mmCIF file of C-alpha atoms in Angstrom:
data_model
loop_
_atom_site.group_PDB
_atom_site.id
_atom_site.type_symbol
_atom_site.label_atom_id
_atom_site.label_comp_id
_atom_site.label_asym_id
_atom_site.label_seq_id
_atom_site.Cartn_x
_atom_site.Cartn_y
_atom_site.Cartn_z
ATOM 1 C CA MET A 1 76.308 50.682 -33.525
ATOM 2 C CA MET A 2 77.663 53.086 -30.806
ATOM 3 C CA LYS A 3 80.919 52.447 -29.120
ATOM 4 C CA LYS A 4 80.717 55.297 -26.571
ATOM 5 C CA LYS A 5 79.382 54.669 -23.177
ATOM 6 C CA MET A 6 75.842 55.731 -22.242
ATOM 7 C CA SER A 7 75.406 58.021 -19.350
ATOM 8 C CA ARG A 8 73.354 57.052 -16.230
ATOM 9 C CA HIS A 9 70.602 59.385 -17.513
ATOM 10 C CA THR A 10 70.539 58.314 -21.107
ATOM 11 C CA MET A 11 70.051 54.473 -20.506
ATOM 12 C CA PRO A 12 66.758 54.691 -18.451
ATOM 13 C CA ALA A 13 65.358 57.209 -20.999
ATOM 14 C CA MET A 14 66.039 54.964 -23.936
ATOM 15 C CA ILE A 15 64.599 51.919 -22.296
ATOM 16 C CA THR A 16 61.450 53.784 -21.414
ATOM 17 C CA ILE A 17 60.976 55.209 -24.968
ATOM 18 C CA VAL A 18 61.538 51.714 -26.436
ATOM 19 C CA LEU A 19 59.014 50.093 -23.918
ATOM 20 C CA ILE A 20 56.345 52.501 -25.096
ATOM 21 C CA LEU A 21 57.018 52.577 -28.874
ATOM 22 C CA PHE A 22 58.666 49.489 -29.942
ATOM 23 C CA GLN A 23 58.269 45.688 -29.815
ATOM 24 C CA ALA A 24 59.634 42.589 -31.552
ATOM 25 C CA LYS A 25 58.417 39.056 -32.040
ATOM 26 C CA ALA A 26 61.315 36.988 -33.305
ATOM 27 C CA ASN A 27 64.985 37.319 -32.538
ATOM 28 C CA ALA A 28 65.113 40.917 -33.691
ATOM 29 C CA GLN A 29 67.404 43.217 -31.480
ATOM 30 C CA ILE A 30 69.038 46.554 -31.541
ATOM 31 C CA ALA A 31 72.618 47.196 -30.220
ATOM 32 C CA ILE A 32 72.975 49.866 -27.491
ATOM 33 C CA VAL A 33 76.601 49.517 -26.572
ATOM 34 C CA ASN A 34 79.577 47.634 -27.965
ATOM 35 C CA THR A 35 82.856 47.963 -25.970
ATOM 36 C CA GLU A 36 86.290 47.645 -27.560
ATOM 37 C CA PRO A 37 87.959 44.229 -27.184
ATOM 38 C CA ASP A 38 90.241 43.958 -24.199
ATOM 39 C CA SER A 39 93.740 42.482 -24.343
ATOM 40 C CA SER A 40 92.430 38.913 -24.435
ATOM 41 C CA GLY A 41 89.844 39.744 -27.181
ATOM 42 C CA ARG A 42 86.783 39.781 -24.931
ATOM 43 C CA LYS A 43 84.296 42.494 -25.294
ATOM 44 C CA TRP A 44 80.777 43.337 -23.916
ATOM 45 C CA SER A 45 77.591 44.337 -25.829
ATOM 46 C CA VAL A 46 74.228 45.653 -24.532
ATOM 47 C CA TYR A 47 71.138 45.180 -26.718
ATOM 48 C CA LEU A 48 67.337 45.632 -26.730
ATOM 49 C CA LYS A 49 64.866 43.361 -28.405
ATOM 50 C CA GLY A 50 61.158 43.442 -28.555
ATOM 51 C CA PHE A 51 58.002 44.362 -30.515
ATOM 52 C CA VAL A 52 54.930 46.621 -30.142
ATOM 53 C CA GLN A 53 51.595 45.023 -30.994
ATOM 54 C CA ALA A 54 48.214 46.504 -31.165
ATOM 55 C CA ASP A 55 45.259 44.207 -31.341
ATOM 56 C CA ALA A 56 41.564 44.568 -31.966
ATOM 57 C CA MET A 57 39.434 41.507 -31.087
ATOM 58 C CA LEU A 58 35.737 40.646 -31.685
ATOM 59 C CA ASP A 59 34.214 37.764 -29.614
ATOM 60 C CA PHE A 60 30.950 36.131 -30.543
ATOM 61 C CA GLN A 61 30.563 34.267 -27.148
ATOM 62 C CA GLN A 62 31.499 35.153 -23.693
ATOM 63 C CA VAL A 63 34.968 34.083 -22.603
ATOM 64 C CA GLY A 64 36.995 34.666 -19.447
ATOM 65 C CA ALA A 65 40.336 35.335 -21.160
ATOM 66 C CA LYS A 66 40.522 38.389 -23.301
ATOM 67 C CA ASP A 67 44.176 38.846 -24.522
ATOM 68 C CA GLY A 68 44.514 35.259 -25.959
ATOM 69 C CA ILE A 69 42.442 32.301 -26.613
ATOM 70 C CA VAL A 70 42.003 30.022 -23.441
ATOM 71 C CA ALA A 71 39.459 27.439 -24.260
ATOM 72 C CA PRO A 72 38.781 26.340 -20.651
ATOM 73 C CA SER A 73 37.756 30.024 -19.891
ATOM 74 C CA ILE A 74 34.875 29.790 -22.144
ATOM 75 C CA VAL A 75 31.708 30.498 -20.089
ATOM 76 C CA ILE A 76 29.658 27.313 -19.399
ATOM 77 C CA PRO A 77 26.680 27.030 -20.278
ATOM 78 C CA GLN A 78 27.008 28.719 -23.542
ATOM 79 C CA HIS A 79 26.389 32.431 -23.555
ATOM 80 C CA ASN A 80 26.266 34.065 -26.968
ATOM 81 C CA SER A 81 27.273 37.682 -26.319
ATOM 82 C CA MET A 82 29.197 39.809 -28.877
ATOM 83 C CA SER A 83 31.919 42.093 -27.474
ATOM 84 C CA SER A 84 35.105 43.832 -28.677
ATOM 85 C CA TYR A 85 38.410 44.278 -26.998
ATOM 86 C CA PHE A 86 41.465 46.519 -27.875
ATOM 87 C CA SER A 87 44.872 45.831 -26.422
ATOM 88 C CA ILE A 88 48.665 46.525 -26.546
ATOM 89 C CA ARG A 89 49.448 44.056 -23.601
ATOM 90 C CA GLN A 90 51.248 41.561 -25.854
ATOM 91 C CA SER A 91 54.006 44.168 -26.402
ATOM 92 C CA GLN A 92 57.426 43.088 -24.981
ATOM 93 C CA VAL A 93 60.763 44.435 -24.519
ATOM 94 C CA GLY A 94 64.062 42.842 -23.327
ATOM 95 C CA LEU A 95 67.461 44.059 -22.169
ATOM 96 C CA GLY A 96 70.399 41.832 -22.668
ATOM 97 C CA PHE A 97 74.098 41.818 -21.707
ATOM 98 C CA LYS A 98 76.660 39.553 -23.430
ATOM 99 C CA GLN A 99 80.322 38.871 -23.305
ATOM 100 C CA THR A 100 81.909 37.732 -26.557
ATOM 101 C CA ASP A 101 85.385 36.210 -26.767
ATOM 102 C CA LYS A 102 87.744 36.317 -29.586
ATOM 103 C CA ASP A 103 86.349 33.108 -31.069
ATOM 104 C CA GLY A 104 82.880 34.484 -31.202
ATOM 105 C CA GLY A 105 81.566 32.496 -28.273
ATOM 106 C CA SER A 106 79.611 33.920 -25.479
ATOM 107 C CA PRO A 107 80.637 32.421 -22.155
ATOM 108 C CA ILE A 108 78.678 35.026 -20.018
ATOM 109 C CA SER A 109 75.338 36.593 -20.662
ATOM 110 C CA ALA A 110 72.290 37.928 -19.013
ATOM 111 C CA TYR A 111 68.703 38.850 -20.148
ATOM 112 C CA VAL A 112 65.643 40.582 -18.587
ATOM 113 C CA GLU A 113 62.303 40.850 -20.407
ATOM 114 C CA VAL A 114 58.954 42.353 -19.551
ATOM 115 C CA ASP A 115 55.503 42.566 -21.266
ATOM 116 C CA LEU A 116 52.591 44.811 -20.523
ATOM 117 C CA TYR A 117 50.380 41.983 -19.167
ATOM 118 C CA GLY A 118 49.791 43.413 -15.721
ATOM 119 C CA SER A 119 47.344 42.060 -13.232
ATOM 120 C CA ASN A 120 43.600 42.811 -13.271
ATOM 121 C CA GLY A 121 43.636 43.881 -16.910
ATOM 122 C CA THR A 122 46.177 46.722 -16.419
ATOM 123 C CA THR A 123 49.110 47.458 -18.778
ATOM 124 C CA SER A 124 51.734 47.617 -16.060
ATOM 125 C CA PRO A 125 55.003 45.745 -16.728
ATOM 126 C CA ARG A 126 55.078 42.053 -15.941
ATOM 127 C CA LEU A 127 58.356 40.172 -15.703
ATOM 128 C CA ARG A 128 58.704 37.348 -18.309
ATOM 129 C CA HIS A 129 62.398 36.489 -18.324
ATOM 130 C CA ALA A 130 65.274 37.187 -15.918
ATOM 131 C CA TYR A 131 68.270 34.848 -16.140
ATOM 132 C CA VAL A 132 72.029 34.580 -16.344
ATOM 133 C CA GLN A 133 74.004 32.130 -18.426
ATOM 134 C CA TRP A 134 77.561 31.108 -17.649
ATOM 135 C CA LYS A 135 79.020 28.644 -20.041
ATOM 136 C CA LYS A 136 76.750 25.489 -20.001
ATOM 137 C CA TRP A 137 74.768 26.760 -16.935
ATOM 138 C CA LEU A 138 71.589 28.872 -16.736
ATOM 139 C CA ILE A 139 70.112 30.288 -13.552
ATOM 140 C CA GLY A 140 66.926 32.348 -13.348
ATOM 141 C CA GLN A 141 63.473 32.501 -14.902
ATOM 142 C CA THR A 142 62.883 31.609 -18.376
ATOM 143 C CA TRP A 143 61.051 28.945 -20.494
ATOM 144 C CA SER A 144 61.018 25.581 -18.722
ATOM 145 C CA ASN A 145 63.412 23.059 -19.985
ATOM 146 C CA PHE A 146 60.352 20.925 -20.510
ATOM 147 C CA SER A 147 58.996 23.339 -23.146
ATOM 148 C CA ASP A 148 59.392 24.212 -26.753
ATOM 149 C CA ALA A 149 59.232 27.863 -27.672
ATOM 150 C CA GLU A 150 60.393 26.916 -31.203
ATOM 151 C CA ILE A 151 57.106 25.241 -31.970
ATOM 152 C CA PHE A 152 55.237 28.607 -32.341
ATOM 153 C CA PRO A 153 54.788 29.981 -35.913
ATOM 154 C CA ASN A 154 53.877 33.377 -37.256
ATOM 155 C CA ILE A 155 50.689 33.970 -35.370
ATOM 156 C CA PHE A 156 49.065 37.008 -33.549
ATOM 157 C CA ASP A 157 47.186 35.307 -30.743
ATOM 158 C CA PHE A 158 48.737 35.638 -27.401
ATOM 159 C CA ASN A 159 48.523 31.987 -26.638
ATOM 160 C CA GLY A 160 47.974 30.095 -29.939
ATOM 161 C CA ALA A 161 47.480 26.310 -29.722
ATOM 162 C CA ASN A 162 46.234 25.620 -26.218
ATOM 163 C CA GLY A 163 47.613 22.047 -26.136
ATOM 164 C CA ALA A 164 51.152 23.339 -26.418
ATOM 165 C CA ILE A 165 53.673 22.616 -23.669
ATOM 166 C CA LEU A 166 55.118 25.932 -22.705
ATOM 167 C CA ASN A 167 55.620 27.750 -19.447
ATOM 168 C CA ARG A 168 58.105 29.957 -17.634
ATOM 169 C CA SER A 169 59.910 28.677 -14.459
ATOM 170 C CA MET A 170 62.700 29.527 -11.960
ATOM 171 C CA GLN A 171 65.268 26.981 -12.579
ATOM 172 C CA VAL A 172 68.913 25.850 -12.659
ATOM 173 C CA ARG A 173 69.764 24.276 -16.038
ATOM 174 C CA TYR A 174 72.680 22.474 -17.543
ATOM 175 C CA THR A 175 73.112 22.060 -21.359
ATOM 176 C CA GLU A 176 75.650 19.757 -22.979
ATOM 177 C CA LYS A 177 76.312 19.964 -26.785
ATOM 178 C CA LEU A 178 76.783 16.306 -27.773
ATOM 179 C CA SER A 179 77.544 17.037 -31.451
ATOM 180 C CA ASP A 180 76.993 19.688 -34.155
ATOM 181 C CA LYS A 181 73.264 18.476 -34.219
ATOM 182 C CA GLU A 182 72.643 17.301 -30.693
ATOM 183 C CA THR A 183 72.105 18.921 -27.333
ATOM 184 C CA LEU A 184 71.055 17.426 -24.080
ATOM 185 C CA SER A 185 69.844 19.558 -21.093
ATOM 186 C CA PHE A 186 68.709 18.912 -17.541
ATOM 187 C CA SER A 187 67.191 21.255 -14.975
ATOM 188 C CA LEU A 188 65.827 21.565 -11.485
ATOM 189 C CA GLU A 189 62.811 23.846 -11.346
ATOM 190 C CA ASP A 190 60.474 25.783 -8.985
ATOM 191 C CA PRO A 191 58.268 23.342 -7.159
ATOM 192 C CA GLY A 192 55.801 26.156 -6.462
ATOM 193 C CA LYS A 193 54.736 25.931 -10.040
ATOM 194 C CA VAL A 194 52.802 22.655 -9.280
ATOM 195 C CA SER A 195 49.156 23.230 -8.420
ATOM 196 C CA MET A 196 46.450 21.109 -7.046
ATOM 197 C CA THR A 197 42.740 21.354 -6.240
ATOM 198 C CA ILE A 198 41.733 21.066 -2.582
ATOM 199 C CA PRO A 199 38.155 20.932 -1.478
ATOM 200 C CA GLY A 200 37.111 24.176 0.067
ATOM 201 C CA ASN A 201 35.601 22.466 3.166
ATOM 202 C CA HIS A 202 39.016 21.131 4.066
ATOM 203 C CA PRO A 203 41.126 24.140 5.053
ATOM 204 C CA GLU A 204 43.513 21.954 7.110
ATOM 205 C CA TRP A 205 45.067 20.777 3.926
ATOM 206 C CA LYS A 206 47.485 22.761 1.852
ATOM 207 C CA LYS A 207 49.960 22.488 -1.013
ATOM 208 C CA LYS A 208 53.649 23.207 -0.196
ATOM 209 C CA SER A 209 56.780 23.672 -2.146
ATOM 210 C CA MET A 210 59.537 21.189 -1.211
ATOM 211 C CA ILE A 211 61.098 18.960 -3.771
ATOM 212 C CA PRO A 212 62.210 20.571 -7.081
ATOM 213 C CA ILE A 213 60.803 19.507 -10.436
ATOM 214 C CA VAL A 214 63.259 17.536 -12.635
ATOM 215 C CA THR A 215 63.362 17.852 -16.315
ATOM 216 C CA SER A 216 65.468 16.559 -19.279
ATOM 217 C CA MET A 217 65.308 17.509 -22.986
ATOM 218 C CA TYR A 218 67.156 16.050 -25.993
ATOM 219 C CA ARG A 219 67.308 17.990 -29.191
ATOM 220 C CA TYR A 220 68.428 16.824 -32.570
ATOM 221 C CA GLY A 221 68.606 18.882 -35.709
ATOM 222 C CA ASN A 222 69.667 22.305 -36.998
ATOM 223 C CA THR A 223 68.236 25.801 -36.644
ATOM 224 C CA LYS A 224 65.240 25.033 -38.991
ATOM 225 C CA ASP A 225 64.480 21.190 -38.870
ATOM 226 C CA TYR A 226 64.575 19.489 -35.430
ATOM 227 C CA VAL A 227 63.026 17.023 -33.095
ATOM 228 C CA LYS A 228 62.880 17.222 -29.336
ATOM 229 C CA LEU A 229 62.278 14.362 -26.762
ATOM 230 C CA GLY A 230 61.771 15.428 -23.239
ATOM 231 C CA GLY A 231 60.648 14.122 -19.719
ATOM 232 C CA THR A 232 59.857 15.428 -16.381
ATOM 233 C CA LEU A 233 59.253 14.305 -12.807
ATOM 234 C CA SER A 234 56.931 16.583 -11.042
ATOM 235 C CA PRO A 235 56.487 16.085 -7.263
ATOM 236 C CA VAL A 236 53.247 17.170 -5.753
ATOM 237 C CA ASN A 237 53.914 18.020 -2.084
ATOM 238 C CA TYR A 238 51.047 18.676 0.415
ATOM 239 C CA GLU A 239 50.254 18.576 4.098
ATOM 240 C CA ASN A 240 47.846 18.830 6.974
ATOM 241 C CA GLN A 241 48.668 19.817 10.627
ATOM 242 C CA GLU A 242 50.027 16.374 11.270
ATOM 243 C CA LYS A 243 52.007 15.131 8.364
ATOM 244 C CA GLY A 244 53.451 15.948 4.904
ATOM 245 C CA TYR A 245 52.921 13.815 1.816
ATOM 246 C CA THR A 246 54.488 13.582 -1.681
ATOM 247 C CA LYS A 247 53.040 12.264 -4.839
ATOM 248 C CA ILE A 248 55.218 12.074 -7.971
ATOM 249 C CA GLY A 249 53.823 13.094 -11.281
ATOM 250 C CA PHE A 250 55.439 12.488 -14.815
ATOM 251 C CA GLY A 251 55.278 13.575 -18.240
ATOM 252 C CA GLY A 252 56.870 12.982 -21.680
ATOM 253 C CA ILE A 253 56.994 15.122 -24.929
ATOM 254 C CA ILE A 254 57.761 14.757 -28.601
ATOM 255 C CA SER A 255 57.981 17.952 -30.609
ATOM 256 C CA LEU A 256 59.318 18.678 -34.066
ATOM 257 C CA ARG A 257 59.465 21.027 -36.947
ATOM 258 C CA LYS A 258 60.161 20.182 -40.631
ATOM 259 C CA TYR A 259 60.593 22.578 -43.566
ATOM 260 C CA VAL A 260 59.083 21.279 -46.768
ATOM 261 C CA ASN A 261 60.821 24.067 -48.748
ATOM 262 C CA SER A 262 62.493 27.211 -47.932
ATOM 263 C CA PHE A 263 59.566 28.819 -46.208
ATOM 264 C CA ASP A 264 56.696 26.334 -45.728
ATOM 265 C CA ASN A 265 56.909 24.049 -42.644
ATOM 266 C CA PHE A 266 54.976 21.653 -40.611
ATOM 267 C CA ARG A 267 55.161 21.561 -36.804
ATOM 268 C CA PHE A 268 53.859 18.890 -34.503
ATOM 269 C CA GLN A 269 53.833 18.220 -30.756
ATOM 270 C CA THR A 270 52.223 15.637 -28.473
ATOM 271 C CA SER A 271 52.606 15.025 -24.681
ATOM 272 C CA TYR A 272 51.172 12.736 -22.058
ATOM 273 C CA GLY A 273 51.574 12.204 -18.323
ATOM 274 C CA LYS A 274 50.093 12.440 -14.872
ATOM 275 C CA GLY A 275 50.540 15.388 -12.548
ATOM 276 C CA PHE A 276 52.388 17.516 -15.073
ATOM 277 C CA ALA A 277 49.532 19.971 -16.194
ATOM 278 C CA ARG A 278 51.647 22.909 -14.975
ATOM 279 C CA ASN A 279 53.496 22.660 -18.199
ATOM 280 C CA ASN A 280 50.369 23.133 -20.378
ATOM 281 C CA LEU A 281 50.004 26.611 -21.836
ATOM 282 C CA VAL A 282 46.509 27.255 -20.317
ATOM 283 C CA LEU A 283 46.181 24.867 -17.486
ATOM 284 C CA SER A 284 49.284 25.980 -15.467
ATOM 285 C CA GLY A 285 48.254 27.136 -12.067
ATOM 286 C CA GLU A 286 44.658 26.017 -12.426
ATOM 287 C CA GLY A 287 44.824 23.026 -10.159
ATOM 288 C CA TYR A 288 44.924 20.256 -12.641
ATOM 289 C CA ASP A 289 48.235 18.537 -11.505
ATOM 290 C CA ALA A 290 46.354 16.743 -8.746
ATOM 291 C CA VAL A 291 43.182 16.544 -6.828
ATOM 292 C CA LEU A 292 43.159 15.947 -3.028
ATOM 293 C CA ASP A 293 41.117 13.143 -1.433
ATOM 294 C CA PRO A 294 40.974 14.211 2.214
ATOM 295 C CA GLN A 295 39.273 10.947 3.275
ATOM 296 C CA SER A 296 42.279 8.856 2.210
ATOM 297 C CA ASN A 297 44.930 11.480 2.774
ATOM 298 C CA THR A 298 45.850 11.111 -0.864
ATOM 299 C CA ALA A 299 46.428 13.491 -3.672
ATOM 300 C CA GLU A 300 45.376 11.788 -6.957
ATOM 301 C CA THR A 301 47.447 13.084 -9.875
ATOM 302 C CA LEU A 302 45.358 13.756 -13.070
ATOM 303 C CA SER A 303 46.420 12.440 -16.522
ATOM 304 C CA LEU A 304 46.669 14.839 -19.410
ATOM 305 C CA PHE A 305 47.014 14.232 -23.113
ATOM 306 C CA ASN A 306 47.882 17.010 -25.667
ATOM 307 C CA ILE A 307 48.296 17.001 -29.300
ATOM 308 C CA VAL A 308 49.065 19.926 -31.677
ATOM 309 C CA GLY A 309 49.470 20.233 -35.499
ATOM 310 C CA ILE A 310 50.601 23.363 -37.236
ATOM 311 C CA TYR A 311 51.183 24.335 -40.938
ATOM 312 C CA GLU A 312 52.779 27.560 -42.090
ATOM 313 C CA HIS A 313 52.438 28.456 -45.716
ATOM 314 C CA TRP A 314 54.048 31.549 -47.498
ATOM 315 C CA TRP A 315 52.176 32.651 -50.519
ATOM 316 C CA SER A 316 54.904 35.115 -51.517
ATOM 317 C CA PRO A 317 57.741 36.881 -49.746
ATOM 318 C CA LYS A 318 55.238 39.298 -48.105
ATOM 319 C CA TRP A 319 52.153 37.184 -47.653
ATOM 320 C CA SER A 320 51.707 34.050 -45.311
ATOM 321 C CA SER A 321 49.169 31.926 -43.563
ATOM 322 C CA VAL A 322 49.236 29.635 -40.563
ATOM 323 C CA VAL A 323 46.620 26.940 -39.903
ATOM 324 C CA TYR A 324 46.664 24.936 -36.628
ATOM 325 C CA TYR A 325 44.603 22.436 -34.485
ATOM 326 C CA SER A 326 44.969 21.579 -30.870
ATOM 327 C CA TYR A 327 43.383 19.050 -28.593
ATOM 328 C CA SER A 328 43.647 18.146 -24.983
ATOM 329 C CA GLN A 329 42.037 15.918 -22.537
ATOM 330 C CA VAL A 330 42.164 15.630 -18.748
ATOM 331 C CA GLY A 331 41.784 12.217 -17.077
ATOM 332 C CA SER A 332 39.071 11.437 -14.467
ATOM 333 C CA ASN A 333 39.006 10.117 -10.928
ATOM 334 C CA SER A 334 36.513 10.088 -8.056
ATOM 335 C CA MET A 335 37.581 13.483 -6.676
ATOM 336 C CA VAL A 336 37.099 15.415 -9.893
ATOM 337 C CA THR A 337 34.091 17.750 -9.714
ATOM 338 C CA ASN A 338 31.579 18.344 -12.633
ATOM 339 C CA SER A 339 32.769 21.957 -13.050
ATOM 340 C CA MET A 340 36.284 20.970 -13.937
ATOM 341 C CA THR A 341 37.466 20.879 -17.553
ATOM 342 C CA LYS A 342 37.348 17.524 -19.177
ATOM 343 C CA ARG A 343 38.579 18.257 -22.669
ATOM 344 C CA PHE A 344 39.213 21.412 -24.856
ATOM 345 C CA GLN A 345 40.357 22.215 -28.359
ATOM 346 C CA ASN A 346 41.113 25.198 -30.509
ATOM 347 C CA ALA A 347 41.843 25.729 -34.170
ATOM 348 C CA ALA A 348 42.915 28.844 -36.070
ATOM 349 C CA ILE A 349 43.772 30.373 -39.471
ATOM 350 C CA ASN A 350 45.261 33.721 -40.388
ATOM 351 C CA LEU A 351 46.371 35.852 -43.280
ATOM 352 C CA ILE A 352 49.489 37.987 -42.484
ATOM 353 C CA TYR A 353 51.017 40.866 -44.746
ATOM 354 C CA LYS A 354 54.525 41.856 -44.181
ATOM 355 C CA PRO A 355 55.274 44.960 -46.327
ATOM 356 C CA TYR A 356 58.511 45.564 -44.583
ATOM 357 C CA LYS A 357 60.996 43.421 -42.610
ATOM 358 C CA ASN A 358 59.917 44.868 -39.231
ATOM 359 C CA LEU A 359 56.097 45.302 -39.813
ATOM 360 C CA ARG A 360 53.392 42.831 -39.827
ATOM 361 C CA MET A 361 49.630 43.301 -40.200
ATOM 362 C CA GLY A 362 46.638 40.919 -40.673
ATOM 363 C CA MET A 363 43.811 39.091 -39.362
ATOM 364 C CA GLU A 364 43.223 35.695 -37.593
ATOM 365 C CA GLY A 365 40.182 33.586 -36.837
ATOM 366 C CA ASN A 366 40.198 31.279 -33.823
ATOM 367 C CA TYR A 367 37.538 28.687 -32.873
ATOM 368 C CA ALA A 368 37.694 27.061 -29.418
ATOM 369 C CA MET A 369 35.556 24.447 -27.567
ATOM 370 C CA THR A 370 35.514 23.183 -23.941
ATOM 371 C CA GLU A 371 33.584 20.523 -22.130
ATOM 372 C CA ASN A 372 33.449 19.947 -18.439
ATOM 373 C CA PHE A 373 33.104 16.641 -16.443
ATOM 374 C CA GLY A 374 29.302 17.333 -16.204
ATOM 375 C CA ASP A 375 29.275 16.807 -19.954
ATOM 376 C CA ILE A 376 28.320 20.394 -20.610
ATOM 377 C CA LYS A 377 30.028 21.920 -23.776
ATOM 378 C CA ALA A 378 30.523 25.503 -24.954
ATOM 379 C CA ASN A 379 32.281 26.951 -27.916
ATOM 380 C CA ALA A 380 33.637 30.462 -28.979
ATOM 381 C CA PHE A 381 34.757 32.209 -32.054
ATOM 382 C CA ARG A 382 37.137 35.211 -32.172
ATOM 383 C CA LEU A 383 38.291 37.514 -34.924
ATOM 384 C CA GLN A 384 41.492 39.338 -34.264
ATOM 385 C CA PHE A 385 43.074 42.192 -36.275
ATOM 386 C CA SER A 386 46.639 43.019 -35.391
ATOM 387 C CA THR A 387 49.648 45.141 -36.299
ATOM 388 C CA SER A 388 53.177 44.620 -34.822
ATOM 389 C CA PHE A 389 56.389 46.460 -35.293
ATOM 390 C CA SER A 390 59.673 44.779 -34.239
ATOM 391 C CA PHE A 391 63.013 46.655 -34.057
ATOM 392 C CA LYS A 392 66.485 45.625 -34.909
#
């Protein structure tokens, strides 16, 4: 740790070097600055966290998404075409600021994180998280309150189980600690995240952002074993030249993790609702919250069911494997087109070697299948070889 202040030239240089060379996948972090406590015992710290990951992928069928498995992106009809892809775009770096009081609490903190998942396949920085926390309040962009980032195990794939509920959102969140094991949180989130499908021959209709999304999440457990119960109300707002309309979607989630011994653990998640597809890992922004019926001036919310099961096993302190399965199904109505995704699933297994605390390497096999409302199916298989180095 360094207790001297960084110059205005040193800080940008250090951040640039870390962004290029390092990356971290858990809660690994490295301290940059720690100030001396003031008269009231408060002090400030600045830290970096992240990881550098290099991936080599081999696809046996044509898929639209390269960096992570996205089952709905598999080309329909089936197109068996082998291809390889190399990437460092998963790499991430975050910069945090935190005030610590004399009791060890952190009443004020801020965090910014980027990855290299730029648009159009570039490796330009993309903002992932940017938020400020003050006591029980959080303001900014981070994982939606109606999400569970804890469900993800030791894997390499950028997406993992496609049926998981996980997305980032601008929000205002309030969290209350009910007991040593219980927390309850509520949020108002960006209504622009809601997406709907509007027929191309009706340009007079458009989606608009108006009423915030409302979420709640209850968590019971400790740092290892827990269960989460959550709910969301997701307004779908749309209009033509004459009038605006609102349709209310909803969703519920159960998510848990249970350790069977010191290392092995089981994770499970299921969710169901209507008009809440924005929360799904791979359907967010794809128009599956609602479908517009211009004849009746009504947006019909689409139902969505997801289920995910994950098991993580450690063969030894340095060797581990994860196996998981995920299934999702979209509900139908009269406005759904045959080209839209009806159901999708993916399953994976890996073998990871961790010779040092900060270094992981291994391989992962992922199978995915998709089916559209025209009852046409396609599947894909991917092999991924990865190495990641985190810093602390």
